[in-house]
Short mmCIF file of C-alpha atoms in Angstrom, two decimals:
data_model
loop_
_atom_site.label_atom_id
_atom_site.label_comp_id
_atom_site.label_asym_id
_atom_site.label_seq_id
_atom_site.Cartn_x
_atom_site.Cartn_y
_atom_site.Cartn_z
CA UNK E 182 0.00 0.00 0.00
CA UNK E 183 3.17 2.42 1.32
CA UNK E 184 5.04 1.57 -1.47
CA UNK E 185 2.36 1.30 -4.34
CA UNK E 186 1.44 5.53 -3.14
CA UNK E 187 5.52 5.97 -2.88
CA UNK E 188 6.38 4.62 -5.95
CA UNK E 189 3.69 6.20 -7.64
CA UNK E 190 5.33 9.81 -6.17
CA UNK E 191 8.13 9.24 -7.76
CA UNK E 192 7.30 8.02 -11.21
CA UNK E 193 6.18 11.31 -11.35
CA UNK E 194 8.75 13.23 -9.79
CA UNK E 195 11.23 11.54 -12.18
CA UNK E 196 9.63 13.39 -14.77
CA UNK E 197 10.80 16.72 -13.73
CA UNK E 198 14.42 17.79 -13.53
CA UNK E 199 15.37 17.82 -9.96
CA UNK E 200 18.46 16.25 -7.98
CA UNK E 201 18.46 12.74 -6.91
CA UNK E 202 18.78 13.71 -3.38
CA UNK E 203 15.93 15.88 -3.62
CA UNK E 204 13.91 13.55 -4.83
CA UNK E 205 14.92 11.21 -1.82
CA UNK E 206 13.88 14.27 0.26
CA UNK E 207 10.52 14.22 -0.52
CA UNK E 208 10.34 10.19 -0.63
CA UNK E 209 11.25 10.27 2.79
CA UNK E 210 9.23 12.59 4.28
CA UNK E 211 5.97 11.29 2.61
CA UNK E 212 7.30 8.08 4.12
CA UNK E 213 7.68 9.21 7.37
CA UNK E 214 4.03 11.52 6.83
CA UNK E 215 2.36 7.95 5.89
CA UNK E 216 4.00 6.41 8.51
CA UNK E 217 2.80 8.76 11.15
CA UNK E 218 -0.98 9.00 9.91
CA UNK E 219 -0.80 4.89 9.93
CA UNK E 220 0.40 5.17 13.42
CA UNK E 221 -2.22 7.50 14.50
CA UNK E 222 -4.58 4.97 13.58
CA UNK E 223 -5.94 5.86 10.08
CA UNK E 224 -5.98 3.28 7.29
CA UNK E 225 -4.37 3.92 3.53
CA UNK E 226 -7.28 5.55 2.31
CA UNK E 227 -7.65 7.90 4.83
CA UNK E 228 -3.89 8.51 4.87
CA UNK E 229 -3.63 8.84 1.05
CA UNK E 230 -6.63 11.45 1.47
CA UNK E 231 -4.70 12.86 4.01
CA UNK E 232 -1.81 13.54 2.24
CA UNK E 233 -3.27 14.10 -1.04
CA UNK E 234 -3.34 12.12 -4.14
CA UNK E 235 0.22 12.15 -5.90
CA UNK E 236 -1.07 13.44 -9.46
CA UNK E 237 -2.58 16.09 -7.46
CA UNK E 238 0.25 17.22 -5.28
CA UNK E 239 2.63 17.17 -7.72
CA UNK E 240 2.35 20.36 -8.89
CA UNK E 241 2.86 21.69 -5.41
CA UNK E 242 5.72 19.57 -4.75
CA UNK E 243 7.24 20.36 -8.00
CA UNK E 244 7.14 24.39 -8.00
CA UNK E 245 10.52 25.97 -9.53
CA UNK E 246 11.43 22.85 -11.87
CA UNK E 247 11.57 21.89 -15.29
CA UNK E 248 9.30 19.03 -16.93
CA UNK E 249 12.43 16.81 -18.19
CA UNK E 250 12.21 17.17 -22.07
CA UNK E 251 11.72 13.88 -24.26
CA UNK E 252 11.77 14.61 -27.95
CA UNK E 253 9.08 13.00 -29.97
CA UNK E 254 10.84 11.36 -32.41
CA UNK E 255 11.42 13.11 -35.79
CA UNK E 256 9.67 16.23 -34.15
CA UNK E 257 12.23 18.98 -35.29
CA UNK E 258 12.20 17.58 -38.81
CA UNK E 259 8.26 17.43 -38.73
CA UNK E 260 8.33 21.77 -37.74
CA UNK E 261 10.84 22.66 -40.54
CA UNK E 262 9.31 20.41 -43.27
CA UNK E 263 5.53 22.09 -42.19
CA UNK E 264 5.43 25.07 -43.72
CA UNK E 265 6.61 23.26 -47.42
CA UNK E 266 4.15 20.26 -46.98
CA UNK E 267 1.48 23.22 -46.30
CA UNK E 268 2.37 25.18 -49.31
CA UNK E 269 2.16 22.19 -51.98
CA UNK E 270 -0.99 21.03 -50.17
CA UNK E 271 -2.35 24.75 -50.13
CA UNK E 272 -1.60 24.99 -53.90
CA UNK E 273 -2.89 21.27 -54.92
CA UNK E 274 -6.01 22.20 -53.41
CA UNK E 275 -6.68 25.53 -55.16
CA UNK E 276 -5.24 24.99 -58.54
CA UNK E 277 -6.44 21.01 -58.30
CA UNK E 278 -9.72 21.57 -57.02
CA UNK E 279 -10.56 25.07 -57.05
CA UNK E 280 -10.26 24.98 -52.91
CA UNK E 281 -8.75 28.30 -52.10
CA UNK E 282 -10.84 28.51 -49.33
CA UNK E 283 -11.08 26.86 -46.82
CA UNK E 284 -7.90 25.36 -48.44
CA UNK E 285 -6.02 27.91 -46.88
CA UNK E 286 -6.91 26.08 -43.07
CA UNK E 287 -3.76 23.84 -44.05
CA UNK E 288 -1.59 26.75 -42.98
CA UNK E 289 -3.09 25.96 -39.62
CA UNK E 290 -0.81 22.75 -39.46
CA UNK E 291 2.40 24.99 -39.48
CA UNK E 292 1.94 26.55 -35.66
CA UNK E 293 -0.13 23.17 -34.92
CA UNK E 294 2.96 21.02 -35.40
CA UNK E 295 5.12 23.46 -33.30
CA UNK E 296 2.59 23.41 -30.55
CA UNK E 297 2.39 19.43 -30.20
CA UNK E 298 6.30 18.71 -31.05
CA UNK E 299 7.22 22.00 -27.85
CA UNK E 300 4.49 20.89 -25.54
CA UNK E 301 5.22 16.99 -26.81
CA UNK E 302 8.48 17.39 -25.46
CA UNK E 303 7.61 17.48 -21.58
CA UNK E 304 3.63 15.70 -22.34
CA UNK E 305 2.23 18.74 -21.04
CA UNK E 306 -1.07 18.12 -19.83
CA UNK E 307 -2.15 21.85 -21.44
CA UNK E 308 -1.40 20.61 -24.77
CA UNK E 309 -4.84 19.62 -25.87
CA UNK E 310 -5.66 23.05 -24.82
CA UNK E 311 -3.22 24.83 -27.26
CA UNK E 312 -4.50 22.97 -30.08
CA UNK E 313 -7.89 23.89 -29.24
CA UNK E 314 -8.24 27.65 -30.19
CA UNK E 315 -7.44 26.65 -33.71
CA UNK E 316 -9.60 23.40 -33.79
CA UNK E 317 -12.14 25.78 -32.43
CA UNK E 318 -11.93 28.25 -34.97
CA UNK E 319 -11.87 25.72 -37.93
CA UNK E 320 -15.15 24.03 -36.80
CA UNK E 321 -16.65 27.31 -35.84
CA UNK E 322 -15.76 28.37 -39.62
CA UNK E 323 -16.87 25.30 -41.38
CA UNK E 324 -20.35 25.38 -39.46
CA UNK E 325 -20.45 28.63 -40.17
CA UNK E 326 -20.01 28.83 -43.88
CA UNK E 327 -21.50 25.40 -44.86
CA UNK E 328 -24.58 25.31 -42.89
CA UNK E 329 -24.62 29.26 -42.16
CA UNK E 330 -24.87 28.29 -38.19
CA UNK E 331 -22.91 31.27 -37.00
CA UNK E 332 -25.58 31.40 -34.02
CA UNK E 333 -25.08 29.29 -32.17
CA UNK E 334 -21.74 27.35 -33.72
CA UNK E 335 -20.01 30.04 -31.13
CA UNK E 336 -20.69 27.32 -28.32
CA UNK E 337 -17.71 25.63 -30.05
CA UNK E 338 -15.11 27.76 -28.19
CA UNK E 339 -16.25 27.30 -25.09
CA UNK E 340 -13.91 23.83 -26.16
CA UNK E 341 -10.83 26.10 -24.96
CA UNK E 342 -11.42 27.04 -21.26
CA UNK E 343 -13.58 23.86 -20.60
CA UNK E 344 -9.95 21.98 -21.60
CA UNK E 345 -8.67 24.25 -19.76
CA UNK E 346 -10.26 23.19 -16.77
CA UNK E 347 -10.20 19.97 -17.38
CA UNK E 348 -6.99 19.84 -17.93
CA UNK E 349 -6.29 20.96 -14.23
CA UNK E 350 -8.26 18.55 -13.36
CA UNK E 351 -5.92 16.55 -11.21
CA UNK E 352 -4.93 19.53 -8.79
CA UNK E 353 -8.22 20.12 -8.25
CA UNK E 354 -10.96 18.36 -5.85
CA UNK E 355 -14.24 16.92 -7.65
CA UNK E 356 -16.55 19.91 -6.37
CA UNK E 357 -14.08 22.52 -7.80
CA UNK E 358 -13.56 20.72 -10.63
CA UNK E 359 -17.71 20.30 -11.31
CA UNK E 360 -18.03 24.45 -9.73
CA UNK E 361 -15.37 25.68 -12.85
CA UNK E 362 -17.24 23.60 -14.96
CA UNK E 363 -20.61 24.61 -14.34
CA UNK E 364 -20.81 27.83 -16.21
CA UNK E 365 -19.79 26.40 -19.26
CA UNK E 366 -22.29 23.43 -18.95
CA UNK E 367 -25.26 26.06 -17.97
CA UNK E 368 -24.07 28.48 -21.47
CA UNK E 369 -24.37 25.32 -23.85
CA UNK E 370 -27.68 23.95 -21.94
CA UNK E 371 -29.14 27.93 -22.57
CA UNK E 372 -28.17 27.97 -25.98
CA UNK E 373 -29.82 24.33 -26.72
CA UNK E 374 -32.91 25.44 -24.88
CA UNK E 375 -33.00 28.76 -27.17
CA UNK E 376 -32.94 26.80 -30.10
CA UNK E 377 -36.24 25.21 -28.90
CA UNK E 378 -37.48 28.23 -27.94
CA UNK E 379 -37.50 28.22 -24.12
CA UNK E 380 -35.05 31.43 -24.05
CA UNK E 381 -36.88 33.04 -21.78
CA UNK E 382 -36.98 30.10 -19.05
CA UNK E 383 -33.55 29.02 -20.51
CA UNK E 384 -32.00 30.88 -18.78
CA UNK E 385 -32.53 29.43 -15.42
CA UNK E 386 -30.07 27.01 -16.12
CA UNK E 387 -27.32 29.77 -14.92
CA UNK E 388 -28.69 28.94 -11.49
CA UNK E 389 -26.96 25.91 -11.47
CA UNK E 390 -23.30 27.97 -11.10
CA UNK E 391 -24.36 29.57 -8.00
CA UNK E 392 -26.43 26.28 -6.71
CA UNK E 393 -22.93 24.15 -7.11
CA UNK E 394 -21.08 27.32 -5.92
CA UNK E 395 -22.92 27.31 -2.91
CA UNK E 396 -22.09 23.79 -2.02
CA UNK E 397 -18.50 25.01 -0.83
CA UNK E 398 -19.82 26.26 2.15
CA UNK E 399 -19.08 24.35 5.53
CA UNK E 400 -22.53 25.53 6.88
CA UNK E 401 -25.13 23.25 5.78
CA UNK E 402 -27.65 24.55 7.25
CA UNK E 403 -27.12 27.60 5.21
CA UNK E 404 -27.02 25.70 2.33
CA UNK E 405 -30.02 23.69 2.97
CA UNK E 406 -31.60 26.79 3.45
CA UNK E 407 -30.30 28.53 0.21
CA UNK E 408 -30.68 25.64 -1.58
CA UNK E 409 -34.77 24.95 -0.75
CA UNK E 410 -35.17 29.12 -1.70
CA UNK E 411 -33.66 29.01 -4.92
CA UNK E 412 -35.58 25.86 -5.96
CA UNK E 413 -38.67 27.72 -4.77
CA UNK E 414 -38.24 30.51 -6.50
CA UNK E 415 -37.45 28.57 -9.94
CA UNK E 416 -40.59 27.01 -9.56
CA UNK E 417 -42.08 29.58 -8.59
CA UNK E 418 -41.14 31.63 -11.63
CA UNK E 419 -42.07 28.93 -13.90
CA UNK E 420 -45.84 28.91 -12.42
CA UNK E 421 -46.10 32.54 -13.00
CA UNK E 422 -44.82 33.06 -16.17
CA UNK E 423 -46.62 29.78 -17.41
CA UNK E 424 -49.86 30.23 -15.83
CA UNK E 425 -50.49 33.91 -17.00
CA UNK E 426 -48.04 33.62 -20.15
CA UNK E 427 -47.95 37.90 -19.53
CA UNK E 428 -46.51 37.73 -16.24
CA UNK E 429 -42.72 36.53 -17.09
CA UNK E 430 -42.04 40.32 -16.15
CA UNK E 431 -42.90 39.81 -12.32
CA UNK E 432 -42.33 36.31 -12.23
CA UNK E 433 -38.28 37.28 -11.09
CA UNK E 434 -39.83 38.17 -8.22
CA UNK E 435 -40.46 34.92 -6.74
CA UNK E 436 -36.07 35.16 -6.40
CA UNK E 437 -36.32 37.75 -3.76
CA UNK E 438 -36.10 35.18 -0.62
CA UNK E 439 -33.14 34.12 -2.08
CA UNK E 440 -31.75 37.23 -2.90
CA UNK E 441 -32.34 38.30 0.43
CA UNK E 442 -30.43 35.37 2.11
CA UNK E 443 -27.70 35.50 -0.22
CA UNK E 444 -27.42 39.28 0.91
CA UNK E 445 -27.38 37.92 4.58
CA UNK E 446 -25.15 34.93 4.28
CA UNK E 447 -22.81 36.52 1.60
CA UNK E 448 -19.40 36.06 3.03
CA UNK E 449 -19.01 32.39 1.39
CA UNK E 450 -16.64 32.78 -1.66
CA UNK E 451 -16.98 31.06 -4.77
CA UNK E 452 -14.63 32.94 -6.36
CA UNK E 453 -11.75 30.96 -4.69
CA UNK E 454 -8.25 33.38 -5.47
CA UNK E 455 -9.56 34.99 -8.95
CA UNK E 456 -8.40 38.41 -8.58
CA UNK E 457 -11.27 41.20 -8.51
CA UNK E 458 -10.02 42.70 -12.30
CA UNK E 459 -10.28 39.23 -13.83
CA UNK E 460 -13.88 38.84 -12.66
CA UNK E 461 -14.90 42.34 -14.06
CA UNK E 462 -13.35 41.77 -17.34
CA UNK E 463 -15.08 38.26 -17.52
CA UNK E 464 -18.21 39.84 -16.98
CA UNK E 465 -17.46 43.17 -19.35
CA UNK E 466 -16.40 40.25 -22.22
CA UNK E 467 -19.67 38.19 -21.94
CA UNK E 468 -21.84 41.31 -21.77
CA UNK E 469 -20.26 42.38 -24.91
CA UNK E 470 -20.19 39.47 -26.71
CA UNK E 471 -24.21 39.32 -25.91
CA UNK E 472 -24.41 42.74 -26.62
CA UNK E 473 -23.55 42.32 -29.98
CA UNK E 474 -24.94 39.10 -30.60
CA UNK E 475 -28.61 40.17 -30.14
CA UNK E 476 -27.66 43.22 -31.82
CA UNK E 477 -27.31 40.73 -34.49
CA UNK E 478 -23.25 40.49 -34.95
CA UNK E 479 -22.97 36.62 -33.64
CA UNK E 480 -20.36 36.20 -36.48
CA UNK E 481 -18.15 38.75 -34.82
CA UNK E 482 -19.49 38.94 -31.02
CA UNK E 483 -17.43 36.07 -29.83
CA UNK E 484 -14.33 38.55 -30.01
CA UNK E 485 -15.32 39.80 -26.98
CA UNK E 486 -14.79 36.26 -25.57
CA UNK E 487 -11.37 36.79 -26.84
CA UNK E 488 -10.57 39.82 -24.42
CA UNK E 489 -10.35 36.74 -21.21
CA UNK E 490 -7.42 35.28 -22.52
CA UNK E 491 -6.19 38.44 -23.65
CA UNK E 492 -6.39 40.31 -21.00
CA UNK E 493 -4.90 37.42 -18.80
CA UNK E 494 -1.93 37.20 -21.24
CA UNK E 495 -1.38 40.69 -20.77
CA UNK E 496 -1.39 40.83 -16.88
CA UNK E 497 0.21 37.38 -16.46
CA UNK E 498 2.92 37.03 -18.83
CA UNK E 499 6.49 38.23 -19.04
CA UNK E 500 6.81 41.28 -21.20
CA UNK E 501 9.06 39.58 -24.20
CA UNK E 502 6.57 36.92 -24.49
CA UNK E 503 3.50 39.04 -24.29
CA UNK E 504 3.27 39.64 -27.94
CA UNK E 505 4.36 36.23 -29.15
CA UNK E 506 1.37 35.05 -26.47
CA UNK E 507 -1.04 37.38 -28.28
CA UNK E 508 0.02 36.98 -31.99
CA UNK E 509 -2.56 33.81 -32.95
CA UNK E 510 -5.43 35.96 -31.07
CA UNK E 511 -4.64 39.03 -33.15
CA UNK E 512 -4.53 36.63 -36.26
CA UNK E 513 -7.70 34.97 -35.45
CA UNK E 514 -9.35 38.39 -35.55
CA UNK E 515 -7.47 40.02 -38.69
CA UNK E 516 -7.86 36.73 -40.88
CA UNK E 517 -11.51 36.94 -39.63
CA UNK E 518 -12.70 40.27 -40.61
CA UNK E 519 -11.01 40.31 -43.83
CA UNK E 520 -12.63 36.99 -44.57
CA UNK E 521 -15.57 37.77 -43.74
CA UNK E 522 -16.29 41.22 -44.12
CA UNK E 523 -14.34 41.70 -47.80
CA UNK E 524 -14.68 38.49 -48.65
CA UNK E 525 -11.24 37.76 -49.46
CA UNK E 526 -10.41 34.46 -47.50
CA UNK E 527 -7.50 33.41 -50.38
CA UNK E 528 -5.49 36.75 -48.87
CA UNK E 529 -6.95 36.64 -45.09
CA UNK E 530 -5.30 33.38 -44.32
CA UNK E 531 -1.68 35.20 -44.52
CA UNK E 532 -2.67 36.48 -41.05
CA UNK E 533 -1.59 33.38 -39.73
CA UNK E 534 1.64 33.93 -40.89
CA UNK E 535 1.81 36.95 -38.05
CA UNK E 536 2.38 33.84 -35.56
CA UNK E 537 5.65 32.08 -36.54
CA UNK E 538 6.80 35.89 -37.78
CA UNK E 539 6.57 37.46 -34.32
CA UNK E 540 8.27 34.54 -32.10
CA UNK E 541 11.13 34.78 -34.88
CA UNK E 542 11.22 38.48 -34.86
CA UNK E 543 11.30 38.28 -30.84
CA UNK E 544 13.39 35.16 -30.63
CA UNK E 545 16.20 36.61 -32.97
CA UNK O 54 -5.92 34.52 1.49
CA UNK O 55 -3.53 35.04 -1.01
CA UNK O 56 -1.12 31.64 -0.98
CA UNK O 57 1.73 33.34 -1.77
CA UNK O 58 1.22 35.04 1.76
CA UNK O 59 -0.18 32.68 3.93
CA UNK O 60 3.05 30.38 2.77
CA UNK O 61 5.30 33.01 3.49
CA UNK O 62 3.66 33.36 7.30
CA UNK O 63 3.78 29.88 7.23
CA UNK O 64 7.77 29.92 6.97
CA UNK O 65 8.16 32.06 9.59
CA UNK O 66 5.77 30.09 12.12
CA UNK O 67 7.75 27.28 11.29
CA UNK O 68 11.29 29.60 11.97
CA UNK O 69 10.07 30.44 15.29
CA UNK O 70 8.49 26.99 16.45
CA UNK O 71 11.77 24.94 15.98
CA UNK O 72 13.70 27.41 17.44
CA UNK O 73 11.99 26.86 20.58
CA UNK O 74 12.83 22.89 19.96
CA UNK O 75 13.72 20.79 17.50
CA UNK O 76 10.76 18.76 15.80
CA UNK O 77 10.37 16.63 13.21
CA UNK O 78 8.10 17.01 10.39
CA UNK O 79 4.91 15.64 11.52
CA UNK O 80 5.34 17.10 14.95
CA UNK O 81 5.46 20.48 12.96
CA UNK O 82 2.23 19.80 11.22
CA UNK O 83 0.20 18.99 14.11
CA UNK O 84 1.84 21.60 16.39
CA UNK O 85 0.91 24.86 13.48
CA UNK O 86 -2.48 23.01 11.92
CA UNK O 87 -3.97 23.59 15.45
CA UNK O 88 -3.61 27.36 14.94
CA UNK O 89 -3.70 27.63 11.25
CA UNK O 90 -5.63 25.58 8.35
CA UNK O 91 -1.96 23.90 6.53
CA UNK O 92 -1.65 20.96 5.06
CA UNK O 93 1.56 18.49 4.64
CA UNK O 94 2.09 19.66 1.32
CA UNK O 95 2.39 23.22 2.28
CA UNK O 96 4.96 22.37 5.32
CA UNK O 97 7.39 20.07 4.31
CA UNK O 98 8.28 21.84 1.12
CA UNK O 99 8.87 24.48 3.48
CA UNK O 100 10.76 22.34 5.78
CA UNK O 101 13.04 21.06 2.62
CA UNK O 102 13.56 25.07 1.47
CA UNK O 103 15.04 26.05 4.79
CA UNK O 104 17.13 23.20 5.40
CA UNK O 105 18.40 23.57 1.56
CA UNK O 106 18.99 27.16 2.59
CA UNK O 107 21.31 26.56 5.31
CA UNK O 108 18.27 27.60 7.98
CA UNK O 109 18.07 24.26 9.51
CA UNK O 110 19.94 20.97 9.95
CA UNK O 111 18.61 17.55 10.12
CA UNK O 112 19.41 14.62 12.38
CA UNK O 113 17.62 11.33 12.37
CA UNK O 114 16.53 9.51 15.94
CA UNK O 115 15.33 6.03 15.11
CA UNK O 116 12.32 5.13 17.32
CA UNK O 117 11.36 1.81 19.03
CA UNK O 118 8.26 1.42 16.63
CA UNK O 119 8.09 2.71 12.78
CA UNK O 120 10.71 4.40 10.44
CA UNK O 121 13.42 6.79 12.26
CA UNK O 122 12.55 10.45 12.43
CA UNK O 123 14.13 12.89 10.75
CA UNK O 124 14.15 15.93 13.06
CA UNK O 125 14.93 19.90 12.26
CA UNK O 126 16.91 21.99 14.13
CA UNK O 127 17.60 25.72 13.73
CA UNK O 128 21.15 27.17 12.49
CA UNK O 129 22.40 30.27 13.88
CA UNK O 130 21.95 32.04 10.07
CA UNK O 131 18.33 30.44 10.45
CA UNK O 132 18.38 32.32 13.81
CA UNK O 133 19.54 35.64 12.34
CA UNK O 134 17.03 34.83 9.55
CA UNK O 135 13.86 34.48 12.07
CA UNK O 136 14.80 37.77 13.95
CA UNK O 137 14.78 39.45 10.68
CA UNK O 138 11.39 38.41 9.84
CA UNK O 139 9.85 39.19 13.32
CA UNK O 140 11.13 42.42 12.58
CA UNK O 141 10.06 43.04 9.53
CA UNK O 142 6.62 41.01 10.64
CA UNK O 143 6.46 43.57 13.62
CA UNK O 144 6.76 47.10 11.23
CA UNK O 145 4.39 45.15 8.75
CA UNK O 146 2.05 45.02 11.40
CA UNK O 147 2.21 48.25 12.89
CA UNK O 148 1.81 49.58 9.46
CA UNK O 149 -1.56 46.95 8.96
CA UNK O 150 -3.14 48.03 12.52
CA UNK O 151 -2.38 51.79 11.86
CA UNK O 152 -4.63 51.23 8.19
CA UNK O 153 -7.11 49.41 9.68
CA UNK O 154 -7.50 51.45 13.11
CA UNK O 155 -8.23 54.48 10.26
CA UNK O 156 -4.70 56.77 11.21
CA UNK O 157 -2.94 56.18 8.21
CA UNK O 158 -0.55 58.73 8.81
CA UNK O 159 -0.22 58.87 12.54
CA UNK O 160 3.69 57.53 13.51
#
């Protein structure tokens, strides 16, 4: 049992660079920490809980060293050969077939390729989430242009934070994991209620963030009590507004109970360590991006989504990187508006070309 | 409260306790986790940081039952290191009360 958790730790701490005798260091205390919780009378499970599950203390345990890098094989040849393999396929496609666009998506491959073969390298668990802003984009585009679903093929990059989360998965507990999740589940349940027209009850299913949110708090009587309100007032609203179909103006105020307690009991945080600024511009993004969606721009609202990662980028990473960070955002938006609004996706796709241009320019 | 924070109180908790007597790890755990919410995850990377910084020294006592203990004791730069932080803990302090008492810039 000891040695099945042990060996397990260090499996995974041999796949970061770090001295042997470090390693050994942190062996032998979570022996001795096993040891001790055994003694006190708890059994492996308990003692495993205590101490945490080793995928999800790594992290912790590992703060200040390098991934050790493993090559995939053939990976360096694969990123220089790219950008020719691209170019013969982008021109066998549009003077073969007459597939300019969405011929062009090929080019996509180039910074694809560099993504998998850097974040190969140390298996980073993020790499599926790289990749995603560009899968994202090309299914957004074909759905878009073949079956004119701008509204609602947007859903498709929520793909790139819900990997996100998911991806973290492992240094998170189940609760957190299902609380990040839940806004993202509640967005795509609106939008499929929408399409069979229940908008305006649709959008109860937000509830469901603050009704797993809730569940963090150690005082369950609280949320007992929160919990019972906020059902009543869903049904509650439902009766209303379905009873007299005129009354979906009032019906809100079946919420006020709730309201009320969550005024009273509001010191519980859901917001865990997200810094007040992040929150705002999360909010300011969404509104936008609704803003101009029922304005009727869904084929260029979901830029505002854009402004989260952005804006993160901006306050989180180092200032030489910054721009390299932000290049395939800026792309994204330049090869998307001259697409789209001049029509001219055989020239737009060149924006692409700003990514591998600015880490060269910055990397020189 | 911000981790980076509560880890760096943390550190100096853990200064002060062994230099009132040497502990081992687990003794450390149970002795701060009555006063503060840590973990073992938290501590003994702590633990490993100071004694990689020259702050303490280990010894190992082996014990009638289980796997010998590997205890901490402080150094005299981990000495010179904890009266540092109590001072600087101290004016951070002062300065924190003064804010929150509402006399900002009363000395």
């Amino acid at each position: 049992m000891k040695s099945s958790y042990l060996d397990e730790l260090r499996s995974l701490l041999d796949g970061y660079v770090m001295d042997e005798a470090d390693k050994f260091d942190i062996i032998s205390d979570y022996d001795e920490m096993y040891e001790s919780w055994i003694n006190k009378g708890f059994d492996h499970e308990e003692t495993v809980k205590k101490l945490g599950n080793p995928r999800s203390i790594i992290k912790e345990l590992t703060e200040g060293y390098k991934r050790v890098e493993k090559p995939l094989p053939g990976s360096e040849k694969a990123i220089a050969l790219m950008p020719f393999i691209t170019l013969i396929a982008f021109f066998i496609l549009g003077f073969g077939y007459d597939l300019w666009h969405p011929g062009w998506m090929v080019f996509l491959l180039i910074p694809i390729t560099a993504i998998i073969v850097e974040m190969g390298k140390t298996r980073d668990a993020h790499l599926t989430t790289a990749i995603s802003p560009f899968f994202s984009t090309v299914l957004f585009l074909f759905l878009g242009f073949y079956y004119n679903l701008w509204h609602p093929a947007w859903v498709v990059f929520l793909i790139i934070p819900i990997l996100g989360v998911w991806n973290s998965r492992t240094s998170m507990n189940t609760l957190t994991l299902i609380t990040s999740l839940s806004p993202f589940v509640a967005t795509i349940s609106f939008v499929i209620l929408g399409l069979y027209g229940y908008w305006i009850e649709g959008w109860l299913v937000f509830l469901l963030i603050p009704m797993i949110g809730i569940l963090h708090n150690t005082n369950k009587k609280e949320v007992i009590i929160w919990e019972s309100l906020c059902i009543f007032g869903i049904a509650g609203y439902l009766y209303m507004g379905h009873v007299n179909p005129g009354d979906w103006q009032f019906a809100w105020t079946t919420f006020i109970p709730v309201i009320i307690y969550s005024l009273l009991i509001s010191d519980w945080n859901i917001n865990g360590d997200v810094p007040y600024t992040y929150r705002v511009v999360s909010v300011i993004s969404i509104l936008l991006f609704l803003l101009f969606g029922f304005l009727g721009f869904w084929e260029i609202s979901w830029y505002a989504l854009l402004i989260i990662p952005m804006f993160a980028i901006i306050k989180e990473a180092p200032k030489k990187e910054r721009i390299i960070a932000l290049s395939p955002f800026i792309a994204v938006i330049i090869f998307f508006t001259i697409g789209y609004y001049f029509d001219a996706w055989h020239l737009s796709w060149m924006a692409f070309l700003i990514i591998p241009m600015t880490a060269i320019i910055k990397n020189a | 409260m911000n981790s980076q924070f509560k880890r760096g109180v943390i550190e100096m908790c853990v200064l002060k306790m062994i230099s009132r007597k040497d502990m081992y790890g687990f003794e450390v755990i149970e002795t701060i986790s009555k006063e503060i919410d840590v973990n073992e995850n938290t501590v003994y990377p702590i633990l490993r940081r100071l004694t990689q910084q020259k702050l303490f020294e280990t010894y190992t006592e082996s014990m009638s039952i289980g796997a010998p203990r590997k205890y901490y004791t402080i150094t005299d730069l981990g000495n010179e290191k904890m009266r540092e932080y109590e001072k600087e803990w101290v004016t951070f302090l002062d300065g924190v009360y003064r804010i929150l008492g509402g006399k900002m810039n009363e000395k």
